GROMACS .gro file of C-alpha atoms in nm:
model
  231
    1MET     CA    1   3.325  -4.126  -3.301
    2LYS     CA    2   3.546  -4.074  -2.991
    3TYR     CA    3   3.519  -3.697  -3.039
    4PHE     CA    4   3.140  -3.724  -3.062
    5LEU     CA    5   3.119  -3.941  -2.748
    6LYS     CA    6   3.348  -3.707  -2.559
    7ASN     CA    7   3.131  -3.407  -2.645
    8ARG     CA    8   2.819  -3.604  -2.554
    9VAL     CA    9   2.962  -3.695  -2.214
   10LEU     CA   10   3.065  -3.335  -2.151
   11ALA     CA   11   2.719  -3.213  -2.247
   12ILE     CA   12   2.553  -3.460  -2.007
   13LEU     CA   13   2.791  -3.366  -1.727
   14GLY     CA   14   2.721  -2.999  -1.794
   15LEU     CA   15   2.345  -3.061  -1.778
   16ILE     CA   16   2.381  -3.251  -1.451
   17LEU     CA   17   2.587  -2.963  -1.308
   18ILE     CA   18   2.327  -2.708  -1.415
   19LEU     CA   19   2.046  -2.913  -1.258
   20PHE     CA   20   2.246  -2.957  -0.938
   21LEU     CA   21   2.323  -2.587  -0.911
   22GLY     CA   22   1.960  -2.501  -0.986
   23GLU     CA   23   1.834  -2.731  -0.711
   24SER     CA   24   2.096  -2.596  -0.471
   25THR     CA   25   1.992  -2.235  -0.543
   26PHE     CA   26   1.625  -2.325  -0.500
   27ALA     CA   27   1.699  -2.494  -0.166
   28GLN     CA   28   1.896  -2.191  -0.049
   29LYS     CA   29   1.610  -1.957  -0.139
   30LYS     CA   30   1.363  -2.183   0.040
   31ASP     CA   31   1.578  -2.190   0.353
   32LYS     CA   32   1.617  -1.812   0.341
   33ARG     CA   33   1.239  -1.765   0.318
   34ALA     CA   34   1.180  -2.007   0.604
   35ASN     CA   35   1.435  -1.824   0.820
   36GLU     CA   36   1.275  -1.489   0.739
   37ALA     CA   37   0.929  -1.619   0.831
   38THR     CA   38   1.060  -1.754   1.162
   39GLN     CA   39   1.244  -1.430   1.242
   40ARG     CA   40   0.942  -1.212   1.170
   41SER     CA   41   0.719  -1.422   1.394
   42THR     CA   42   0.977  -1.429   1.673
   43ASP     CA   43   1.040  -1.053   1.660
   44ALA     CA   44   0.666  -0.979   1.663
   45ALA     CA   45   0.608  -1.210   1.960
   46THR     CA   46   0.896  -1.048   2.150
   47VAL     CA   47   0.760  -0.698   2.093
   48PHE     CA   48   0.408  -0.797   2.194
   49ASN     CA   49   0.530  -0.969   2.511
   50GLU     CA   50   0.736  -0.667   2.610
   51ILE     CA   51   0.448  -0.428   2.555
   52MET     CA   52   0.198  -0.641   2.744
   53GLY     CA   53   0.445  -0.677   3.030
   54ALA     CA   54   0.481  -0.301   3.081
   55PRO     CA   55   0.323  -0.200   3.416
   56ASP     CA   56   0.020   0.029   3.374
   57LYS     CA   57   0.106   0.093   3.009
   58ALA     CA   58   0.002  -0.230   2.837
   59ILE     CA   59  -0.279  -0.267   2.588
   60PRO     CA   60  -0.595  -0.332   2.793
   61LYS     CA   61  -0.674  -0.703   2.790
   62GLU     CA   62  -1.044  -0.634   2.735
   63LEU     CA   63  -0.948  -0.484   2.397
   64ILE     CA   64  -0.727  -0.782   2.314
   65GLU     CA   65  -1.025  -1.008   2.386
   66LYS     CA   66  -1.244  -0.810   2.145
   67ALA     CA   67  -0.988  -0.777   1.864
   68GLN     CA   68  -1.063  -0.978   1.550
   69ALA     CA   69  -0.702  -0.965   1.434
   70ILE     CA   70  -0.373  -0.831   1.569
   71ALA     CA   71  -0.083  -0.694   1.367
   72VAL     CA   72   0.269  -0.632   1.494
   73PHE     CA   73   0.535  -0.450   1.293
   74PRO     CA   74   0.865  -0.446   1.487
   75GLY     CA   75   1.141  -0.197   1.423
   76VAL     CA   76   0.972   0.005   1.149
   77LEU     CA   77   1.227   0.248   1.012
   78LYS     CA   78   1.110   0.608   1.001
   79ALA     CA   79   1.341   0.839   0.812
   80ALA     CA   80   1.293   1.200   0.704
   81PHE     CA   81   1.474   1.476   0.525
   82ILE     CA   82   1.206   1.716   0.397
   83PHE     CA   83   1.028   1.411   0.253
   84GLY     CA   84   0.957   1.147   0.513
   85GLY     CA   85   0.849   0.789   0.513
   86ARG     CA   86   0.828   0.465   0.706
   87GLU     CA   87   0.890   0.109   0.601
   88GLY     CA   88   0.859  -0.213   0.795
   89LYS     CA   89   0.770  -0.579   0.789
   90GLY     CA   90   0.546  -0.769   1.026
   91VAL     CA   91   0.282  -1.032   1.081
   92ILE     CA   92  -0.093  -1.049   1.134
   93SER     CA   93  -0.298  -1.327   1.294
   94ARG     CA   94  -0.676  -1.347   1.293
   95ARG     CA   95  -0.899  -1.480   1.569
   96THR     CA   96  -1.112  -1.780   1.471
   97ALA     CA   97  -1.331  -2.024   1.660
   98LYS     CA   98  -1.028  -2.253   1.682
   99GLY     CA   99  -0.789  -1.984   1.803
  100TRP     CA  100  -0.545  -1.753   1.628
  101THR     CA  101  -0.447  -1.832   1.270
  102ALA     CA  102  -0.095  -1.884   1.147
  103PRO     CA  103   0.073  -1.546   1.101
  104ALA     CA  104   0.034  -1.391   0.758
  105PHE     CA  105   0.319  -1.171   0.642
  106PHE     CA  106   0.255  -0.805   0.563
  107ASN     CA  107   0.452  -0.489   0.488
  108LEU     CA  108   0.383  -0.144   0.626
  109GLY     CA  109   0.473   0.179   0.450
  110GLY     CA  110   0.375   0.542   0.424
  111GLY     CA  111   0.504   0.888   0.354
  112SER     CA  112   0.481   1.245   0.476
  113PHE     CA  113   0.602   1.589   0.378
  114GLY     CA  114   0.721   1.881   0.583
  115ALA     CA  115   1.011   2.041   0.767
  116GLN     CA  116   1.153   1.729   0.924
  117ILE     CA  117   1.485   1.555   0.961
  118GLY     CA  118   1.602   1.246   1.142
  119ALA     CA  119   1.556   0.871   1.162
  120ASP     CA  120   1.449   0.619   1.422
  121LYS     CA  121   1.287   0.279   1.461
  122THR     CA  122   0.939   0.227   1.601
  123ASP     CA  123   0.735  -0.079   1.692
  124TYR     CA  124   0.370  -0.071   1.584
  125VAL     CA  125   0.079  -0.277   1.712
  126LEU     CA  126  -0.261  -0.266   1.544
  127LEU     CA  127  -0.583  -0.411   1.679
  128ILE     CA  128  -0.835  -0.482   1.403
  129MET     CA  129  -1.163  -0.463   1.590
  130ASN     CA  130  -1.436  -0.565   1.347
  131GLU     CA  131  -1.531  -0.718   1.014
  132GLN     CA  132  -1.484  -0.396   0.819
  133GLY     CA  133  -1.126  -0.373   0.936
  134LEU     CA  134  -1.071  -0.738   0.841
  135ASN     CA  135  -1.209  -0.681   0.492
  136GLY     CA  136  -0.938  -0.425   0.428
  137LEU     CA  137  -0.668  -0.682   0.496
  138SER     CA  138  -0.799  -0.893   0.208
  139SER     CA  139  -0.714  -0.623  -0.046
  140ASP     CA  140  -0.383  -0.573  -0.224
  141LYS     CA  141  -0.330  -0.240  -0.045
  142PHE     CA  142  -0.507  -0.118   0.265
  143GLU     CA  143  -0.468   0.243   0.377
  144ILE     CA  144  -0.521   0.300   0.747
  145GLY     CA  145  -0.768   0.579   0.803
  146GLY     CA  146  -0.883   0.557   0.443
  147GLU     CA  147  -1.099   0.250   0.394
  148ALA     CA  148  -1.150   0.200   0.768
  149GLY     CA  149  -1.174   0.430   1.068
  150VAL     CA  150  -0.867   0.446   1.290
  151ALA     CA  151  -0.802   0.582   1.638
  152ALA     CA  152  -0.518   0.595   1.887
  153GLY     CA  153  -0.563   0.298   2.116
  154PRO     CA  154  -0.599   0.353   2.491
  155VAL     CA  155  -0.340   0.201   2.724
  156GLY     CA  156  -0.349   0.073   3.079
  157ARG     CA  157  -0.643   0.203   3.277
  158GLU     CA  158  -0.741   0.443   2.999
  159ALA     CA  159  -0.961   0.175   2.844
  160SER     CA  160  -1.251   0.265   3.075
  161ALA     CA  161  -1.225   0.626   2.956
  162ALA     CA  162  -1.214   0.544   2.585
  163THR     CA  163  -1.399   0.791   2.366
  164ASP     CA  164  -1.676   0.707   2.122
  165ALA     CA  165  -1.428   0.748   1.837
  166GLN     CA  166  -1.205   0.484   1.990
  167LEU     CA  167  -1.489   0.247   2.066
  168LYS     CA  168  -1.628   0.272   1.712
  169ALA     CA  169  -1.295   0.259   1.526
  170GLU     CA  170  -1.223  -0.034   1.300
  171ILE     CA  171  -0.855  -0.021   1.396
  172LEU     CA  172  -0.682   0.088   1.717
  173THR     CA  173  -0.314   0.171   1.671
  174TYR     CA  174  -0.018   0.186   1.907
  175SER     CA  175   0.351   0.271   1.879
  176ARG     CA  176   0.665   0.225   2.088
  177SER     CA  177   0.971   0.435   2.022
  178LYS     CA  178   1.272   0.488   2.249
  179GLY     CA  179   1.099   0.297   2.525
  180LEU     CA  180   0.779   0.502   2.521
  181PHE     CA  181   0.454   0.321   2.439
  182ALA     CA  182   0.128   0.497   2.360
  183GLY     CA  183  -0.169   0.507   2.129
  184ILE     CA  184  -0.108   0.686   1.801
  185ALA     CA  185  -0.337   0.781   1.512
  186LEU     CA  186  -0.144   0.607   1.235
  187LYS     CA  187  -0.333   0.761   0.943
  188GLY     CA  188  -0.212   0.754   0.585
  189THR     CA  189  -0.004   0.440   0.632
  190ALA     CA  190  -0.057   0.151   0.392
  191ILE     CA  191  -0.056  -0.218   0.477
  192THR     CA  192   0.020  -0.454   0.190
  193PRO     CA  193   0.046  -0.834   0.191
  194ASP     CA  194   0.395  -0.972   0.139
  195ASN     CA  195   0.271  -1.248  -0.087
  196ASN     CA  196   0.619  -1.336  -0.209
  197LEU     CA  197   0.687  -1.463   0.141
  198ASN     CA  198   0.335  -1.595   0.205
  199GLU     CA  199   0.337  -1.801  -0.113
  200ALA     CA  200   0.693  -1.923  -0.061
  201PHE     CA  201   0.624  -2.030   0.298
  202TYR     CA  202   0.257  -2.136   0.290
  203GLY     CA  203   0.188  -2.179  -0.079
  204MET     CA  204  -0.098  -1.929  -0.060
  205LYS     CA  205  -0.174  -1.559  -0.034
  206ALA     CA  206  -0.212  -1.362   0.290
  207ARG     CA  207  -0.592  -1.348   0.275
  208ASP     CA  208  -0.608  -1.728   0.257
  209VAL     CA  209  -0.375  -1.760   0.556
  210LEU     CA  210  -0.596  -1.522   0.756
  211ASN     CA  211  -0.901  -1.726   0.658
  212GLY     CA  212  -0.740  -2.031   0.818
  213ALA     CA  213  -0.660  -2.212   0.494
  214ALA     CA  214  -0.305  -2.284   0.613
  215GLY     CA  215  -0.443  -2.531   0.867
  216ALA     CA  216  -0.218  -2.615   1.159
  217THR     CA  217   0.039  -2.344   1.224
  218PRO     CA  218   0.394  -2.453   1.132
  219ALA     CA  219   0.605  -2.492   1.445
  220SER     CA  220   0.865  -2.246   1.318
  221VAL     CA  221   0.617  -1.955   1.326
  222SER     CA  222   0.380  -2.071   1.600
  223ILE     CA  223   0.537  -1.843   1.862
  224PHE     CA  224   0.329  -1.544   1.747
  225PRO     CA  225  -0.025  -1.694   1.768
  226GLU     CA  226   0.078  -1.874   2.089
  227THR     CA  227   0.185  -1.541   2.237
  228LEU     CA  228  -0.149  -1.380   2.144
  229SER     CA  229  -0.333  -1.669   2.307
  230ARG     CA  230  -0.172  -1.594   2.641
  231TYR     CA  231  -0.345  -1.257   2.657
   0.00000   0.00000   0.00000
């Protein structure tokens, strides 16, 4: 009987330990996701502030006012050795009647081929200008220049000289690398929702976040939509 009770006690203690470790691991993963969400929003806000503060080289505010959604992908790594590619993480907020939505988390990636070598990091800003561009963000994979028209966005005073292609584009794209900021035709690059992070942080997919289903923006990620509101 004593042997049986001893084994029973050990089994219960083992189960308690397993449950404790499981809860601890879950809490650690939750904290890690929350920290990642906060960092992404903070980095995106910093990049956008820096770009908009550049004298005579900022994104024209009249375009910001017309944009239906804004995406920022800070520090996208571009690496190439014969085959090239880019990979980055960022956020997107959508304009609604109540203001900018909580930032949804997206990934950016793409490839190229040719005689190339090297690596650097680039910040990307995308202005989604109309409903067709927004519709692409609701899909599982959205290729820039494929499903929607894309053009290099004008900067500074160039907005008044924008071409028809720029004015009619669903998406205007910009890049900043090594301190230089300019419009760039970012064709062939795919945007995909990071729903592992969206679901862990909001409990819903990216398209639901962009539709405003997240409600009030959590304070830990509010810096990005608040930054957009200033412009």
